[in-house]
Amino acid sequence: MQLGMIGLGRMGGNIVRRLMQHGHTGVVYDRNPQAVQALAADGAAGVDGLAAMVAKLDKPRAIWVMLPAGAITEGTIRALADLMDKGDVIIDGGNTFWKDDVRRSRELAAKGIDYVDVGTSGGVWGLERGYCMMIGGKKETVDRLDPIFKALAPGLGDVPRTPGREGRDPRAEEGYIHAGPVGAGHFVKMVHNGIEYGLMQAYAEGFDILKSANLEERPEDERFTFDMADISEVWRRGSVITSWLLDLTASALAEDAGLEDYSGYVEDSGEGRWTIQAAIEQAVPAEVLSAALYTRFRSRHEHTYAEKILSAMRKGFGGHVEPKKAEQ
Amino acid sequence: MQLGMIGLGRMGGNIVRRLMQHGHTGVVYDRNPQAVQALAADGAAGVDGLAAMVAKLDKPRAIWVMLPAGAITEGTIRALADLMDKGDVIIDGGNTFWKDDVRRSRELAAKGIDYVDVGTSGGVWGLERGYCMMIGGKKETVDRLDPIFKALAPGLGDVPRTPGREGRDPRAEEGYIHAGPVGAGHFVKMVHNGIEYGLMQAYAEGFDILKSANLEERPEDERFTFDMADISEVWRRGSVITSWLLDLTASALAEDAGLEDYSGYVEDSGEGRWTIQAAIEQAVPAEVLSAALYTRFRSRHEHTYAEKILSAMRKGFGGHVEPKKAEQ
Amino acid sequence: MQLGMIGLGRMGGNIVRRLMQHGHTGVVYDRNPQAVQALAADGAAGVDGLAAMVAKLDKPRAIWVMLPAGAITEGTIRALADLMDKGDVIIDGGNTFWKDDVRRSRELAAKGIDYVDVGTSGGVWGLERGYCMMIGGKKETVDRLDPIFKALAPGLGDVPRTPGREGRDPRAEEGYIHAGPVGAGHFVKMVHNGIEYGLMQAYAEGFDILKSANLEERPEDERFTFDMADISEVWRRGSVITSWLLDLTASALAEDAGLEDYSGYVEDSGEGRWTIQAAIEQAVPAEVLSAALYTRFRSRHEHTYAEKILSAMRKGFGGHVEPKKAEQ
Amino acid sequence: MQLGMIGLGRMGGNIVRRLMQHGHTGVVYDRNPQAVQALAADGAAGVDGLAAMVAKLDKPRAIWVMLPAGAITEGTIRALADLMDKGDVIIDGGNTFWKDDVRRSRELAAKGIDYVDVGTSGGVWGLERGYCMMIGGKKETVDRLDPIFKALAPGLGDVPRTPGREGRDPRAEEGYIHAGPVGAGHFVKMVHNGIEYGLMQAYAEGFDILKSANLEERPEDERFTFDMADISEVWRRGSVITSWLLDLTASALAEDAGLEDYSGYVEDSGEGRWTIQAAIEQAVPAEVLSAALYTRFRSRHEHTYAEKILSAMRKGFGGHVEPKKAEQ
C-alpha cells in the first residue's frame, strides 16, 4: 500500500522504513531536504512539498502527518486539505490534543476528507520493536488502512498470550486497536502517557528512598548503602514490579548508578497535562497522575514563590528565620 | 500559685512573665545564667540548677519543662524524677511526641510522680495574645493546675462566642482544654500543627498560581500581573478564607511582595511528620497534610535523585536529553 | 448611584438590599416575579424584563448580572448587549470562568459596551458582613462604579490594620480591589476558592485523624476519645490556625459533634477545577489544591473503577480476594 | 543442602517444593498437620514441632521462618533461639518490618545465632517463575546459604540481559541480591512493595479516566465508550507502559471488563505503610506512594468524617445542603 509521510523526524522516518520493510511504498516530505534524501536512499520516493506529494499519490490518497502537535500540525493539515480530494484521508500520528482531532474532523468532513488520529507509542525503539497504536476514526477508513497499521504494529512476538481473549478483536494482540471514533486514538494515547508519568514517578520515589537510607540520625546498624544497579536488576526477575520502564532504569543504573550526568530537570509534554484535565472534567480522582506531573513542574525551579510564602508565614508566627542555603 | 520553669527560651520566659502578670510566682532555671538573670529582673526567683529548684518549691511541687523535645527534655525529666517526691507533678510543655508522654508517664507513675503534657500554640505572640493550650493528664492533676492554665490562656477576648456551646466545658472558650489522659494534649497539638502545614500550603499554592499568571504563552489580554500585597489584604475582610495565617501573609507581603529575602528553603518539625505517622497508623487518608510536608522536604534540595531517575528513563525510551539548567 | 440587578437569588437580592441601605437605588429583575416583589417591598424598583430595565435606567447604564455561570449568564449578557448603548457597562458578579470574561469583553467592545467582572466572596453572610470583591476591568469604568463597590465592601471594620500598608491602595483594606483588566477579578476569585478547598481539606483531615485516634490495635493508654467540639473551640483562641472556616466548624460541631446529619457527599464547583487547570497551564505544582478537589470527587462514589482495578491486580499476583463489604 | 521450613502456607510450601526440585532437602513444620502431610507426600521430612525440627537438622542448622509478620513470627523465632546453637542461622522470609530484623539480630547475636532476612516477591507464581529475593545478613552467612537462594531464584530465564552489567554481582541477574547487613533485605522488599502500590494506582487511575470518558455533559462526538480489555491488551505490545502488572490487568479485563465481581474494597499491608514511614524519616517526598496508600484507606469506607466536616463548613458559609445520596 502507498502512504505519504510528512515529517521525517525520529518517529516519521522510522515508520516509513518499517513500512517499506513490509513491502509498502512511501512518498516522503520534510522541510529539511537532507531528511528526505536519507529516506530516498532507503527506498522512499522523496518530494519537495505538499503539492508534489498530493500529485504523486494515487487516489484515494492517505497522508500521515508526523509533526510537533499544535500550530505546525494544524497549519500543515489545513494546507493539505486545500490540495486533497473527497475520499482522501489525513492521518495525524503526532501527539495532538484529542479535542483538536474532533474539531478538525468536523471541518474536514465538510470537504469530504477523512481524518484518522493515531496515538503511537514506541519512541526510538519502534523500528525494532514495532509501534503500539491506538487509532480513532470511522470504521471503513480504519479498515482500509489496516495493511499499514498491521505492518507497523509489533505483532504477537514472544509476549505470552492473555488467557480468555478468544472471540475478542485480534488486532489488540498484535499491538493496535481501533479505539473508537475520531479523537479516541489520541484520548487513549493521552491516558497511556498519563499512566507512564505515574509509573515513572513510583519507581523514582522508591529509588530515592533507597538512596537516602544511609540516614545519619539513625543508629549505625539501621543505615544502609544500597547498590542501585543491582536492586533495579534483581527486580527484573520474578518480582511483581517488572516492566519495560524498569528494564530501562536498570540499563541507566548499570551505566552510572549515581546518575551524575542528569541535572534533575525534567520536561513534561501535553499528554500528561491533558490527562489531568480529562480527569477533572470527568470528576475522576487522579492523585498519582497529578503528583507525577507536579514533580516535573517543581523539578524545573530552584525555589518556588509558594515556598517563600511558607517561610514568610513561619517568620510571622514563630520568628523562624530559614537558612539561606539548600542542603545539597 | 507557684510554678517552676526549666528552659527560658522564647516560650518558657514569656510563659513565666505572663504568669507573674497574673499574680503567680515563678522559680526559674536555664543553663544560660543570663536568661535566669533576665527573668529574675522581671520578678522571678532564679535558681542555678534542678536540685536548687526542687529545694525552693513548696510541696506538692509543679515544674514545667520547656525545652527542645527529644534527648534534652528526656534527660531533664529523668534527672527531675530522681529529685522530686510522690505527689509532685512534671509538666512537659514542649513539642514532645505523644507516645513518649505515655511511656514517661508509666515510668513516673512507679515513683508516684504525676505527669502532664501541654501542647502550646502561640509562638512569639503568646505573651500578648495568650497561649492556646491542649492538656493531657489525670483529671485531679489538671484541675489542681487550673490557675496556671487559666492565667496563660487567651481568655474570651473579643472573639465572638460560638453559638450552641451552652453546657459545654467553659475552658475551651477561654483557650485551653483538658483533652484527655496523658499524651492527649500533645496528640491534639500534633494534629493542630499538621493542619497548620496544610493551611499554609493551600495559601502558598494559591499565591504561586497568582504570581505566575503572567504566562508568556497566553494572548496578551489573558495575562495578569497581580499585586500580591493587595490581594492578601482584600481577602482579610469578608472573604471565606480569612485567618490569622492570612493576616501574617498580608503583613509579609506589605513589606516585600516579592519575598526576596527568603530563599525558599523551608524547615519542618516533628509534629508535621508525626501527624502523617498517626494518619497511617489509623488508616486515615491525609493527602493534603502529606503533600504539605513533602513540599517542605523538596524545598531543601536543589534536585532529587528521583528526578534524575525520571530523566534517565526519558532518555531510555525516547532519547530525550534534558537541559542542564533550571528555569529560574 | 443607580444600579440594575438581574438575578435576585441569595446573593443578588442581598447585594441590592445592602446598596439601598447605603443610599443607592436599585432597579431589579428576576424571572421569578415573587423575588422581584420581595425586593420592591424593600424599596427597589421592580421591572418585568431586560428591556424594561434598560428603559428604566439613566445613561450611562450599569447592570449587574448575578446568575448561575455558564449558559444562563451568557444568554442574558448577549440579550442585554442588544438593548444597551455605547458607554453602558455590564457587570458579571457570578462565578464565571475568567477566560469567558476576556472573550465577552472583546465581543462587547465592538459595540462600545464596557464589561466588568466581579468575584464576590461572602456567601449568605454578605448582607451583614459585607462582600469581599475582586474586580477586573478598565480603570475608568471601575473608578466610575466605585460608590457601588465601596457600599458593598465590608470596610475596615474591627479587623486590625496590616502594618506597612501606608501608601498602598486603600481599597484593599476596605475589602475590594481592582485586580487588573477584564478577567482579573474572576481569576483572583477562582484562586480564592481553590485556596478555600485546600484550607477546608486541611481541617477535615485533621479532624478525621482526631476522630479515629481511639484505635483498637493500640494499647489502652494510647487510645483517645476526643471532644471535637471543644477542640475546634479551643483552637479559635490564640492558636496559629484560627480562621473563619474554623469558626464555622466550631459552630457545626457544637451543634452535633458526630455530624450525623451529613452524608459525606460533597459537591464541587467550577472555581476549584479551574484553579487546577490554571496551575497546570502555568506549570505550578498544586498538590494540596488538587488533592482537596479529588477528595470531593471521591466522596460522591461508593466505589470507583480504579479501586476494582487494584483488587483485580491483587487477585492476579497474590491470589488475594478482597472482602465484599466496607468497614463502616 | 538441608533447610528447615516453619510455616507451610502459600509461600512456604512452594519454596520447599522448589528447593526439592533442585535437589535440596526439606524438613518441614506447620501447626496444621495436614499441611505437613502434604509436603511429606511431596518428599519433605515432616516434623511435629520446633524441638523435633531442631533435632532433625544437621549443624550448623538453617531454619527458614515463613509466617505472618508480627507476634507469630516473633514468638516462633524466640522459641527457636532457645533450642538452637551457636553457629545456626534463622532466616525470616516473611514480611517483617526491617527495624524488627535489626533488633532481633542484636538479640540473637548474644547467643551466637545468625539471622538473615529475606524479602521475597513472587506470590502465587513463585513455584513456576522462581522467587525474586532481597537478602540482608552477614556476608559469610549469606554466602553459606547461596545454594538455597540460587535454587529459589528465577535465574536468567528469557529476560534480556541488561547491557553494561559486566563486572557486577552476577546474582542480581539471577534474581537475588545480598542487599546489605541484617534488615537490608526487608528494607528493599518494603520499597519494592511501596513502588508496587504506586504502579498499581497509576494504572487504576488511567483506566478510571478511560471508563468515565463517556461524559454526558460533552457534545456527542466528544464522548467515548472504550473497550477496556482491548486497551489493556494493546499496551502489552510495544508500548512504554508494558509490565507484569499490566499483563495481570489484561487477564482480569479479558474475563470481565466491568470487574463486577470486585467490591472496590482494597486491603493494604505493612510494607506500603512502612515505605511512607521511611520516606518521612528520611525526608524524601513520596507523593505518589502516599497517594496510592491513601486510596486504599479511603476505599474501605462509605464516607469519612473528613467529608462530613467539609459539608458542615459548606453549609456554614454558603448555606449549601449536600444531597444525601451518592452518585452511583
GROMACS .gro file of C-alpha atoms in nm, chain C:
model
  328
  657MET     CA    1  -2.596   5.578   4.239
  658GLN     CA    2  -2.830   5.371   4.029
  659LEU     CA    3  -2.771   5.002   3.957
  660GLY     CA    4  -2.972   4.746   3.766
  661MET     CA    5  -2.962   4.392   3.912
  662ILE     CA    6  -3.058   4.082   3.719
  663GLY     CA    7  -3.092   3.772   3.934
  664LEU     CA    8  -3.233   3.806   4.284
  665GLY     CA    9  -3.117   3.484   4.443
  666ARG     CA   10  -2.935   3.455   4.773
  667MET     CA   11  -2.658   3.686   4.656
  668GLY     CA   12  -2.827   3.927   4.413
  669GLY     CA   13  -3.110   4.021   4.641
  670ASN     CA   14  -2.891   4.099   4.938
  671ILE     CA   15  -2.648   4.297   4.727
  672VAL     CA   16  -2.933   4.528   4.628
  673ARG     CA   17  -3.050   4.549   4.989
  674ARG     CA   18  -2.705   4.645   5.110
  675LEU     CA   19  -2.677   4.907   4.832
  676MET     CA   20  -3.010   5.060   4.927
  677GLN     CA   21  -2.905   5.068   5.292
  678HIS     CA   22  -2.616   5.286   5.173
  679GLY     CA   23  -2.842   5.525   4.981
  680HIS     CA   24  -2.814   5.376   4.633
  681THR     CA   25  -3.105   5.299   4.402
  682GLY     CA   26  -3.183   4.950   4.270
  683VAL     CA   27  -3.374   4.852   3.959
  684VAL     CA   28  -3.431   4.480   3.981
  685TYR     CA   29  -3.538   4.188   3.766
  686ASP     CA   30  -3.570   3.814   3.820
  687ARG     CA   31  -3.760   3.561   3.613
  688ASN     CA   32  -3.942   3.477   3.936
  689PRO     CA   33  -4.190   3.765   3.992
  690GLN     CA   34  -4.211   3.695   4.365
  691ALA     CA   35  -3.840   3.765   4.403
  692VAL     CA   36  -3.897   4.100   4.229
  693GLN     CA   37  -4.191   4.181   4.456
  694ALA     CA   38  -3.989   4.099   4.766
  695LEU     CA   39  -3.717   4.345   4.665
  696ALA     CA   40  -3.975   4.603   4.562
  697ALA     CA   41  -4.123   4.575   4.912
  698ASP     CA   42  -3.776   4.663   5.042
  699GLY     CA   43  -3.764   4.974   4.823
  700ALA     CA   44  -3.624   4.868   4.487
  701ALA     CA   45  -3.787   4.947   4.152
  702GLY     CA   46  -3.904   4.616   4.007
  703VAL     CA   47  -3.922   4.559   3.632
  704ASP     CA   48  -4.057   4.270   3.430
  705GLY     CA   49  -3.784   4.215   3.176
  706LEU     CA   50  -3.449   4.318   3.034
  707ALA     CA   51  -3.596   4.579   2.800
  708ALA     CA   52  -3.790   4.737   3.085
  709MET     CA   53  -3.475   4.751   3.293
  710VAL     CA   54  -3.274   4.917   3.019
  711ALA     CA   55  -3.553   5.166   2.966
  712LYS     CA   56  -3.569   5.243   3.335
  713LEU     CA   57  -3.200   5.318   3.386
  714ASP     CA   58  -3.027   5.651   3.323
  715LYS     CA   59  -2.734   5.658   3.084
  716PRO     CA   60  -2.461   5.555   3.112
  717ARG     CA   61  -2.630   5.246   3.250
  718ALA     CA   62  -2.476   4.992   3.487
  719ILE     CA   63  -2.635   4.648   3.506
  720TRP     CA   64  -2.511   4.379   3.740
  721VAL     CA   65  -2.581   4.021   3.632
  722MET     CA   66  -2.592   3.778   3.923
  723LEU     CA   67  -2.690   3.448   3.768
  724PRO     CA   68  -2.554   3.095   3.753
  725ALA     CA   69  -2.233   3.093   3.548
  726GLY     CA   70  -2.248   2.939   3.203
  727ALA     CA   71  -2.529   2.939   2.952
  728ILE     CA   72  -2.775   3.144   3.158
  729THR     CA   73  -2.531   3.426   3.223
  730GLU     CA   74  -2.404   3.411   2.866
  731GLY     CA   75  -2.751   3.434   2.715
  732THR     CA   76  -2.856   3.718   2.943
  733ILE     CA   77  -2.547   3.923   2.863
  734ARG     CA   78  -2.597   3.872   2.490
  735ALA     CA   79  -2.958   3.983   2.518
  736LEU     CA   80  -2.856   4.285   2.723
  737ALA     CA   81  -2.589   4.381   2.474
  738ASP     CA   82  -2.852   4.408   2.206
  739LEU     CA   83  -3.051   4.651   2.419
  740MET     CA   84  -2.778   4.864   2.573
  741ASP     CA   85  -2.582   5.156   2.431
  742LYS     CA   86  -2.226   5.266   2.389
  743GLY     CA   87  -2.081   5.373   2.723
  744ASP     CA   88  -2.304   5.143   2.928
  745VAL     CA   89  -2.146   4.876   3.142
  746ILE     CA   90  -2.236   4.517   3.219
  747ILE     CA   91  -2.106   4.374   3.546
  748ASP     CA   92  -2.082   3.998   3.584
  749GLY     CA   93  -2.082   3.925   3.956
  750GLY     CA   94  -2.132   3.550   3.924
  751ASN     CA   95  -1.883   3.266   3.921
  752THR     CA   96  -1.780   3.299   3.559
  753PHE     CA   97  -1.469   3.135   3.416
  754TRP     CA   98  -1.217   3.414   3.362
  755LYS     CA   99  -1.145   3.325   3.001
  756ASP     CA  100  -1.514   3.372   2.925
  757ASP     CA  101  -1.484   3.724   3.067
  758VAL     CA  102  -1.196   3.803   2.834
  759ARG     CA  103  -1.381   3.668   2.533
  760ARG     CA  104  -1.702   3.850   2.620
  761SER     CA  105  -1.525   4.173   2.681
  762ARG     CA  106  -1.369   4.151   2.333
  763GLU     CA  107  -1.714   4.094   2.185
  764LEU     CA  108  -1.882   4.376   2.378
  765ALA     CA  109  -1.600   4.618   2.299
  766ALA     CA  110  -1.710   4.603   1.936
  767LYS     CA  111  -2.038   4.764   2.046
  768GLY     CA  112  -1.872   5.011   2.280
  769ILE     CA  113  -2.020   4.840   2.585
  770ASP     CA  114  -1.795   4.807   2.886
  771TYR     CA  115  -1.758   4.490   3.086
  772VAL     CA  116  -1.651   4.442   3.447
  773ASP     CA  117  -1.608   4.109   3.624
  774VAL     CA  118  -1.653   4.093   3.998
  775GLY     CA  119  -1.553   3.791   4.200
  776THR     CA  120  -1.762   3.810   4.514
  777SER     CA  121  -1.697   3.625   4.838
  778GLY     CA  122  -1.924   3.646   5.136
  779GLY     CA  123  -2.198   3.396   5.072
  780VAL     CA  124  -2.503   3.413   5.292
  781TRP     CA  125  -2.317   3.639   5.534
  782GLY     CA  126  -2.259   3.925   5.292
  783LEU     CA  127  -2.558   4.140   5.382
  784GLU     CA  128  -2.431   4.158   5.738
  785ARG     CA  129  -2.051   4.134   5.694
  786GLY     CA  130  -2.022   4.300   5.354
  787TYR     CA  131  -1.887   4.147   5.035
  788CYS     CA  132  -1.522   4.091   4.962
  789MET     CA  133  -1.484   4.185   4.595
  790MET     CA  134  -1.212   4.120   4.338
  791ILE     CA  135  -1.275   4.336   4.032
  792GLY     CA  136  -1.149   4.320   3.676
  793GLY     CA  137  -1.199   4.589   3.415
  794LYS     CA  138  -1.080   4.916   3.270
  795LYS     CA  139  -0.959   5.170   3.527
  796GLU     CA  140  -1.205   5.441   3.433
  797THR     CA  141  -1.501   5.205   3.444
  798VAL     CA  142  -1.406   5.055   3.777
  799ASP     CA  143  -1.349   5.405   3.915
  800ARG     CA  144  -1.689   5.521   3.795
  801LEU     CA  145  -1.855   5.230   3.976
  802ASP     CA  146  -1.658   5.291   4.294
  803PRO     CA  147  -1.957   5.413   4.501
  804ILE     CA  148  -2.126   5.077   4.439
  805PHE     CA  149  -1.822   4.874   4.539
  806LYS     CA  150  -1.750   5.090   4.842
  807ALA     CA  151  -2.103   5.041   4.971
  808LEU     CA  152  -2.092   4.665   4.924
  809ALA     CA  153  -1.747   4.613   5.075
  810PRO     CA  154  -1.711   4.527   5.443
  811GLY     CA  155  -1.499   4.833   5.517
  812LEU     CA  156  -1.222   4.849   5.774
  813GLY     CA  157  -1.450   4.713   6.049
  814ASP     CA  158  -1.272   4.590   6.358
  815VAL     CA  159  -1.015   4.387   6.165
  816PRO     CA  160  -0.669   4.502   6.282
  817ARG     CA  161  -0.480   4.709   6.023
  818THR     CA  162  -0.190   4.538   5.849
  819PRO     CA  163   0.131   4.720   5.937
  820GLY     CA  164   0.329   4.864   5.649
  821ARG     CA  165   0.043   4.931   5.410
  822GLU     CA  166   0.095   5.307   5.408
  823GLY     CA  167   0.096   5.431   5.051
  824ARG     CA  168  -0.080   5.125   4.914
  825ASP     CA  169  -0.423   5.120   4.754
  826PRO     CA  170  -0.669   5.193   5.037
  827ARG     CA  171  -0.948   4.992   4.874
  828ALA     CA  172  -0.786   4.660   4.971
  829GLU     CA  173  -0.829   4.743   5.338
  830GLU     CA  174  -1.193   4.814   5.282
  831GLY     CA  175  -1.246   4.478   5.123
  832TYR     CA  176  -1.233   4.534   4.748
  833ILE     CA  177  -0.960   4.557   4.487
  834HIS     CA  178  -0.926   4.647   4.126
  835ALA     CA  179  -0.728   4.333   4.045
  836GLY     CA  180  -0.645   4.416   3.683
  837PRO     CA  181  -0.802   4.416   3.336
  838VAL     CA  182  -1.113   4.219   3.249
  839GLY     CA  183  -1.087   3.862   3.378
  840ALA     CA  184  -0.855   3.953   3.663
  841GLY     CA  185  -1.140   3.975   3.911
  842HIS     CA  186  -1.269   3.627   3.842
  843PHE     CA  187  -0.914   3.492   3.821
  844VAL     CA  188  -0.838   3.610   4.174
  845LYS     CA  189  -1.174   3.485   4.298
  846MET     CA  190  -1.105   3.150   4.134
  847VAL     CA  191  -0.776   3.114   4.318
  848HIS     CA  192  -0.951   3.230   4.636
  849ASN     CA  193  -1.189   2.937   4.603
  850GLY     CA  194  -0.906   2.699   4.518
  851ILE     CA  195  -0.737   2.803   4.843
  852GLU     CA  196  -1.068   2.763   5.025
  853TYR     CA  197  -1.084   2.399   4.913
  854GLY     CA  198  -0.732   2.341   5.040
  855LEU     CA  199  -0.797   2.504   5.376
  856MET     CA  200  -1.118   2.308   5.424
  857GLN     CA  201  -0.949   1.980   5.343
  858ALA     CA  202  -0.662   2.051   5.583
  859TYR     CA  203  -0.906   2.095   5.870
  860ALA     CA  204  -1.112   1.797   5.755
  861GLU     CA  205  -0.814   1.561   5.752
  862GLY     CA  206  -0.701   1.684   6.093
  863PHE     CA  207  -1.041   1.622   6.249
  864ASP     CA  208  -1.053   1.281   6.087
  865ILE     CA  209  -0.723   1.187   6.249
  866LEU     CA  210  -0.853   1.305   6.585
  867LYS     CA  211  -1.178   1.115   6.536
  868SER     CA  212  -1.000   0.789   6.465
  869ALA     CA  213  -0.748   0.815   6.749
  870ASN     CA  214  -0.931   0.557   6.955
  871LEU     CA  215  -0.759   0.284   6.757
  872GLU     CA  216  -0.838  -0.065   6.877
  873GLU     CA  217  -0.497  -0.206   6.792
  874ARG     CA  218  -0.326   0.037   7.025
  875PRO     CA  219  -0.254  -0.030   7.395
  876GLU     CA  220  -0.530   0.113   7.612
  877ASP     CA  221  -0.328   0.412   7.735
  878GLU     CA  222  -0.251   0.512   7.374
  879ARG     CA  223  -0.618   0.544   7.274
  880PHE     CA  224  -0.805   0.871   7.288
  881THR     CA  225  -1.169   0.969   7.253
  882PHE     CA  226  -1.159   1.336   7.177
  883ASP     CA  227  -1.427   1.600   7.216
  884MET     CA  228  -1.437   1.750   6.868
  885ALA     CA  229  -1.648   2.049   6.969
  886ASP     CA  230  -1.407   2.152   7.243
  887ILE     CA  231  -1.102   2.105   7.023
  888SER     CA  232  -1.244   2.318   6.743
  889GLU     CA  233  -1.335   2.580   7.001
  890VAL     CA  234  -1.001   2.593   7.178
  891TRP     CA  235  -0.817   2.647   6.850
  892ARG     CA  236  -1.019   2.963   6.797
  893ARG     CA  237  -0.823   3.146   7.064
  894GLY     CA  238  -0.454   3.216   7.045
  895SER     CA  239  -0.365   2.931   6.811
  896VAL     CA  240  -0.189   2.957   6.477
  897ILE     CA  241  -0.482   2.802   6.291
  898THR     CA  242  -0.765   3.038   6.383
  899SER     CA  243  -0.981   3.130   6.085
  900TRP     CA  244  -1.336   3.196   5.985
  901LEU     CA  245  -1.367   2.843   5.848
  902LEU     CA  246  -1.266   2.716   6.191
  903ASP     CA  247  -1.532   2.936   6.349
  904LEU     CA  248  -1.792   2.776   6.125
  905THR     CA  249  -1.662   2.430   6.208
  906ALA     CA  250  -1.681   2.503   6.579
  907SER     CA  251  -2.043   2.609   6.534
  908ALA     CA  252  -2.132   2.294   6.347
  909LEU     CA  253  -1.955   2.071   6.597
  910ALA     CA  254  -2.116   2.249   6.894
  911GLU     CA  255  -2.447   2.155   6.741
  912ASP     CA  256  -2.359   1.792   6.665
  913ALA     CA  257  -2.004   1.668   6.707
  914GLY     CA  258  -2.086   1.348   6.519
  915LEU     CA  259  -2.215   1.539   6.214
  916GLU     CA  260  -2.473   1.267   6.174
  917ASP     CA  261  -2.689   1.484   5.953
  918TYR     CA  262  -2.430   1.495   5.678
  919SER     CA  263  -2.396   1.213   5.430
  920GLY     CA  264  -2.037   1.289   5.342
  921TYR     CA  265  -2.132   1.360   4.981
  922VAL     CA  266  -1.952   1.682   4.883
  923GLU     CA  267  -2.018   1.894   4.576
  924ASP     CA  268  -1.757   2.099   4.397
  925SER     CA  269  -1.797   2.398   4.173
  926GLY     CA  270  -1.618   2.542   3.874
  927GLU     CA  271  -1.360   2.753   4.053
  928GLY     CA  272  -1.193   2.461   4.227
  929ARG     CA  273  -1.150   2.286   3.892
  930TRP     CA  274  -1.039   2.596   3.703
  931THR     CA  275  -0.776   2.666   3.966
  932ILE     CA  276  -0.612   2.333   3.891
  933GLN     CA  277  -0.646   2.400   3.520
  934ALA     CA  278  -0.465   2.731   3.569
  935ALA     CA  279  -0.197   2.564   3.777
  936ILE     CA  280  -0.136   2.311   3.503
  937GLU     CA  281  -0.136   2.572   3.227
  938GLN     CA  282   0.115   2.776   3.428
  939ALA     CA  283   0.318   2.469   3.537
  940VAL     CA  284   0.271   2.541   3.907
  941PRO     CA  285   0.277   2.242   4.144
  942ALA     CA  286  -0.057   2.244   4.325
  943GLU     CA  287  -0.068   1.921   4.518
  944VAL     CA  288  -0.280   2.043   4.804
  945LEU     CA  289  -0.538   2.222   4.594
  946SER     CA  290  -0.569   1.919   4.365
  947ALA     CA  291  -0.596   1.672   4.650
  948ALA     CA  292  -0.872   1.881   4.804
  949LEU     CA  293  -1.066   1.866   4.479
  950TYR     CA  294  -1.012   1.493   4.429
  951THR     CA  295  -1.144   1.420   4.776
  952ARG     CA  296  -1.473   1.575   4.674
  953PHE     CA  297  -1.485   1.374   4.353
  954ARG     CA  298  -1.423   1.059   4.551
  955SER     CA  299  -1.684   1.145   4.812
  956ARG     CA  300  -1.958   1.115   4.555
  957HIS     CA  301  -1.897   0.748   4.477
  958GLU     CA  302  -1.948   0.433   4.674
  959HIS     CA  303  -1.658   0.272   4.494
  960THR     CA  304  -1.451   0.357   4.191
  961TYR     CA  305  -1.347   0.154   3.893
  962ALA     CA  306  -0.989   0.240   3.992
  963GLU     CA  307  -1.030   0.053   4.318
  964LYS     CA  308  -1.168  -0.250   4.140
  965ILE     CA  309  -0.866  -0.248   3.911
  966LEU     CA  310  -0.646  -0.263   4.221
  967SER     CA  311  -0.840  -0.560   4.356
  968ALA     CA  312  -0.819  -0.737   4.022
  969MET     CA  313  -0.440  -0.698   4.018
  970ARG     CA  314  -0.411  -0.814   4.378
  971LYS     CA  315  -0.602  -1.125   4.292
  972GLY     CA  316  -0.378  -1.173   3.990
  973PHE     CA  317  -0.042  -1.164   4.162
  974GLY     CA  318  -0.124  -1.278   4.512
  975GLY     CA  319  -0.448  -1.467   4.496
  976HIS     CA  320  -0.589  -1.208   4.735
  977VAL     CA  321  -0.965  -1.195   4.739
  978GLU     CA  322  -1.091  -0.871   4.889
  979PRO     CA  323  -1.381  -0.881   5.131
  980LYS     CA  324  -1.708  -0.773   4.979
  981LYS     CA  325  -1.816  -0.523   5.239
  982ALA     CA  326  -1.681  -0.190   5.355
  983GLU     CA  327  -1.576  -0.128   5.714
  984GLN     CA  328  -1.833   0.121   5.815
   0.00000   0.00000   0.00000
